[in-house]
GROMACS .gro file of C-alpha atoms in nm:
model
  195
    1MET     CA    1   0.281   1.326   5.114
    2GLU     CA    2   0.447   1.565   4.874
    3VAL     CA    3   0.574   1.911   4.962
    4ASN     CA    4   0.508   2.207   4.732
    5GLU     CA    5   0.639   2.562   4.717
    6ALA     CA    6   0.548   2.807   4.996
    7ALA     CA    7   0.174   2.802   5.049
    8ILE     CA    8  -0.025   3.096   4.909
    9ALA     CA    9  -0.250   3.096   5.215
   10TYR     CA   10   0.059   3.155   5.429
   11SER     CA   11   0.203   3.429   5.208
   12LYS     CA   12   0.338   3.629   5.503
   13GLU     CA   13   0.715   3.613   5.516
   14ASN     CA   14   0.893   3.516   5.837
   15VAL     CA   15   0.608   3.322   5.993
   16SER     CA   16   0.678   3.252   6.361
   17ILE     CA   17   0.635   2.904   6.508
   18GLU     CA   18   0.341   3.033   6.712
   19GLU     CA   19   0.172   3.175   6.399
   20TYR     CA   20   0.232   2.850   6.209
   21LEU     CA   21   0.083   2.637   6.487
   22GLU     CA   22  -0.224   2.861   6.511
   23MET     CA   23  -0.274   2.854   6.132
   24GLU     CA   24  -0.212   2.481   6.111
   25ASN     CA   25  -0.467   2.409   6.384
   26ASN     CA   26  -0.731   2.579   6.167
   27ALA     CA   27  -0.609   2.454   5.826
   28LEU     CA   28  -0.789   2.200   5.609
   29GLU     CA   29  -0.463   2.085   5.448
   30LYS     CA   30  -0.127   1.996   5.600
   31HIS     CA   31   0.174   2.225   5.584
   32GLU     CA   32   0.539   2.183   5.675
   33TYR     CA   33   0.729   2.458   5.854
   34TYR     CA   34   1.101   2.526   5.831
   35GLN     CA   35   1.298   2.837   5.930
   36CYS     CA   36   1.003   3.079   5.918
   37GLU     CA   37   0.864   2.943   5.589
   38VAL     CA   38   0.552   2.735   5.534
   39PHE     CA   39   0.514   2.473   5.260
   40ALA     CA   40   0.191   2.313   5.137
   41MET     CA   41   0.171   1.934   5.121
   42SER     CA   42  -0.023   1.778   4.836
   43GLY     CA   43  -0.182   1.437   4.800
   44ALA     CA   44   0.011   1.135   4.682
   45LYS     CA   45  -0.040   0.883   4.398
   46ALA     CA   46  -0.200   0.543   4.452
   47PRO     CA   47   0.125   0.337   4.472
   48HIS     CA   48   0.257   0.573   4.743
   49ASN     CA   49  -0.063   0.537   4.946
   50GLU     CA   50  -0.081   0.159   4.898
   51ILE     CA   51   0.280   0.111   5.012
   52ALA     CA   52   0.229   0.338   5.315
   53GLY     CA   53  -0.094   0.153   5.400
   54ASN     CA   54   0.065  -0.192   5.367
   55LEU     CA   55   0.362  -0.092   5.577
   56TYR     CA   56   0.153   0.076   5.847
   57ALA     CA   57  -0.085  -0.224   5.869
   58ALA     CA   58   0.205  -0.471   5.898
   59LEU     CA   59   0.381  -0.263   6.164
   60HIS     CA   60   0.059  -0.207   6.358
   61ASN     CA   61  -0.004  -0.584   6.371
   62LYS     CA   62   0.356  -0.669   6.465
   63LEU     CA   63   0.374  -0.405   6.739
   64ARG     CA   64   0.032  -0.461   6.897
   65GLY     CA   65   0.074  -0.489   7.274
   66LYS     CA   66   0.443  -0.390   7.265
   67LYS     CA   67   0.619  -0.074   7.386
   68CYS     CA   68   0.665   0.068   7.034
   69LYS     CA   69   0.372   0.201   6.829
   70PRO     CA   70   0.345   0.319   6.467
   71TYR     CA   71   0.166   0.639   6.366
   72ASN     CA   72   0.049   0.742   6.020
   73SER     CA   73   0.106   1.068   5.832
   74ASP     CA   74  -0.135   1.260   6.055
   75GLN     CA   75   0.127   1.261   6.333
   76ARG     CA   76   0.322   1.588   6.316
   77ILE     CA   77   0.684   1.581   6.429
   78HIS     CA   78   0.879   1.882   6.548
   79ILE     CA   79   1.258   1.913   6.561
   80PRO     CA   80   1.346   2.206   6.791
   81ALA     CA   81   1.715   2.198   6.688
   82ASN     CA   82   1.632   2.313   6.335
   83THR     CA   83   1.265   2.436   6.360
   84LEU     CA   84   1.119   2.173   6.124
   85PHE     CA   85   0.755   2.069   6.165
   86THR     CA   86   0.670   1.781   5.931
   87TYR     CA   87   0.438   1.485   5.875
   88PRO     CA   88   0.638   1.169   5.791
   89ASP     CA   89   0.446   0.889   5.617
   90ILE     CA   90   0.500   0.665   5.921
   91SER     CA   91   0.674   0.726   6.252
   92ILE     CA   92   0.734   0.479   6.534
   93PHE     CA   93   0.761   0.582   6.898
   94CYS     CA   94   0.893   0.356   7.172
   95GLY     CA   95   0.796   0.410   7.534
   96GLY     CA   96   0.535   0.678   7.461
   97ILE     CA   97   0.523   1.008   7.279
   98ILE     CA   98   0.672   1.325   7.422
   99THR     CA   99   0.515   1.637   7.271
  100LEU     CA  100   0.603   2.005   7.256
  101ASN     CA  101   0.473   2.171   7.574
  102ASP     CA  102   0.265   1.855   7.631
  103ASP     CA  103   0.032   1.968   7.348
  104LYS     CA  104  -0.046   1.608   7.233
  105VAL     CA  105   0.018   1.716   6.872
  106ASN     CA  106   0.383   1.797   6.799
  107ALA     CA  107   0.585   1.483   6.873
  108LEU     CA  108   0.953   1.519   6.960
  109ASN     CA  109   1.089   1.166   7.009
  110PRO     CA  110   1.044   0.920   6.719
  111THR     CA  111   1.263   0.609   6.716
  112VAL     CA  112   1.198   0.527   6.349
  113ILE     CA  113   1.084   0.751   6.062
  114ILE     CA  114   0.962   0.606   5.733
  115GLU     CA  115   0.913   0.806   5.414
  116VAL     CA  116   0.762   0.662   5.097
  117LEU     CA  117   0.953   0.822   4.811
  118SER     CA  118   0.787   0.975   4.508
  119LYS     CA  119   0.941   1.120   4.195
  120THR     CA  120   0.908   1.477   4.322
  121THR     CA  121   1.020   1.421   4.682
  122LYS     CA  122   1.291   1.154   4.671
  123ASN     CA  123   1.586   1.393   4.639
  124TYR     CA  124   1.460   1.605   4.931
  125ASP     CA  125   1.381   1.296   5.144
  126ARG     CA  126   1.726   1.146   5.079
  127GLY     CA  127   1.917   1.472   5.120
  128GLU     CA  128   1.805   1.779   5.311
  129LYS     CA  129   1.520   1.613   5.498
  130PHE     CA  130   1.741   1.327   5.619
  131LYS     CA  131   1.995   1.587   5.733
  132LEU     CA  132   1.720   1.761   5.934
  133TYR     CA  133   1.595   1.430   6.077
  134ARG     CA  134   1.945   1.353   6.206
  135ASP     CA  135   1.897   1.633   6.462
  136ILE     CA  136   1.641   1.412   6.643
  137GLN     CA  137   1.826   1.268   6.943
  138THR     CA  138   1.597   0.962   6.974
  139LEU     CA  139   1.605   0.862   6.604
  140LYS     CA  140   1.770   0.522   6.549
  141GLU     CA  141   1.653   0.430   6.196
  142TYR     CA  142   1.543   0.625   5.890
  143ILE     CA  143   1.370   0.421   5.621
  144MET     CA  144   1.292   0.520   5.263
  145VAL     CA  145   1.064   0.307   5.046
  146ASP     CA  146   1.048   0.373   4.671
  147SER     CA  147   0.702   0.400   4.514
  148GLU     CA  148   0.823   0.360   4.155
  149THR     CA  149   1.043   0.050   4.185
  150MET     CA  150   1.087  -0.223   4.445
  151HIS     CA  151   1.358  -0.060   4.651
  152PHE     CA  152   1.396  -0.015   5.025
  153GLU     CA  153   1.671   0.184   5.199
  154ILE     CA  154   1.730   0.177   5.572
  155PHE     CA  155   1.978   0.400   5.750
  156ARG     CA  156   2.074   0.282   6.099
  157LEU     CA  157   2.269   0.462   6.367
  158ASN     CA  158   2.556   0.229   6.460
  159GLU     CA  159   2.743   0.189   6.790
  160ASN     CA  160   2.989   0.461   6.679
  161ASN     CA  161   2.700   0.705   6.624
  162HIS     CA  162   2.742   0.692   6.244
  163TRP     CA  163   2.462   0.630   5.994
  164GLU     CA  164   2.499   0.312   5.787
  165LEU     CA  165   2.293   0.226   5.480
  166GLU     CA  166   2.141  -0.112   5.397
  167GLU     CA  167   1.942  -0.162   5.074
  168TYR     CA  168   1.690  -0.421   4.956
  169ASN     CA  169   1.561  -0.483   4.602
  170GLU     CA  170   1.413  -0.833   4.587
  171ALA     CA  171   1.058  -0.949   4.659
  172ASP     CA  172   1.186  -1.227   4.887
  173ASP     CA  173   1.408  -0.994   5.094
  174ASN     CA  174   1.331  -0.990   5.465
  175ILE     CA  175   1.401  -0.651   5.625
  176GLU     CA  176   1.512  -0.619   5.984
  177ILE     CA  177   1.407  -0.303   6.170
  178ARG     CA  178   1.650  -0.344   6.457
  179SER     CA  179   1.536  -0.066   6.689
  180ILE     CA  180   1.193  -0.229   6.724
  181ASN     CA  181   1.321  -0.588   6.692
  182GLU     CA  182   1.088  -0.673   6.402
  183ASN     CA  183   1.117  -0.805   6.047
  184ILE     CA  184   0.900  -0.729   5.748
  185SER     CA  185   0.913  -0.875   5.399
  186MET     CA  186   0.938  -0.677   5.077
  187ALA     CA  187   0.644  -0.884   4.948
  188GLU     CA  188   0.427  -0.750   5.234
  189ILE     CA  189   0.526  -0.390   5.164
  190TYR     CA  190   0.459  -0.408   4.790
  191GLU     CA  191   0.157  -0.641   4.806
  192ASP     CA  192  -0.094  -0.556   4.528
  193VAL     CA  193   0.100  -0.239   4.433
  194LYS     CA  194   0.119  -0.169   4.060
  195LEU     CA  195   0.456  -0.003   4.002
   0.00000   0.00000   0.00000
C-alpha cells in the first residue's frame, strides 16, 4: 500500500490515538497514524499486488501447522514507543498475536515485517519507516521486495543486536528467512510478475 499526504477526512490537527482508532474503525479506506497525524493509504499497482500475493501464498503454505503465521496488509500494527499505526504488506507473528488492550486489531509483536516497495514509497520504507519499525522489541527481520526490478533486501538483527543487510538479485537465488526457519526462492516471489 502507498501512503499519501494527511487525509482530508481527518483534517483535524493533533488527532489523538483514541480519535484515530474510532475514525479508523468506521473508515472505508486504511490510514496510517504517526505523532498525531493521519495519512491516507492508496491502492497499489499490479506488480506490487502480484508480488505481495505470491509471497503471502508461499509463506502461508510453508508455515501451515507451525507456530509462526503470516498476515496480509489488513493486519494493523501499532508501535507504542513511537505512536505509529501502520499496515505492512505482510507481517509474520510467532507464538500468537498480542494486541493493544486485547482489542484483536492492533498487533504489537511481529517477528518479521515485509514491505513491497513502489516508486513512491521505497525511500520512506527504507529510511524513516525502517527506523520506526526498529522500535518493535520482537522484530527479528525486516524484508523489502522491489516491485520494479528483481531485488530483495533482508535486514536481520544479529547476535550483537545490530541490523545486517543481505541482498538478492537473481531469479535462482534462494532466500533464507532465519527467524521462521524457512527458505523461499526469488522465482516464487516474482512468478508471472511483469516488471
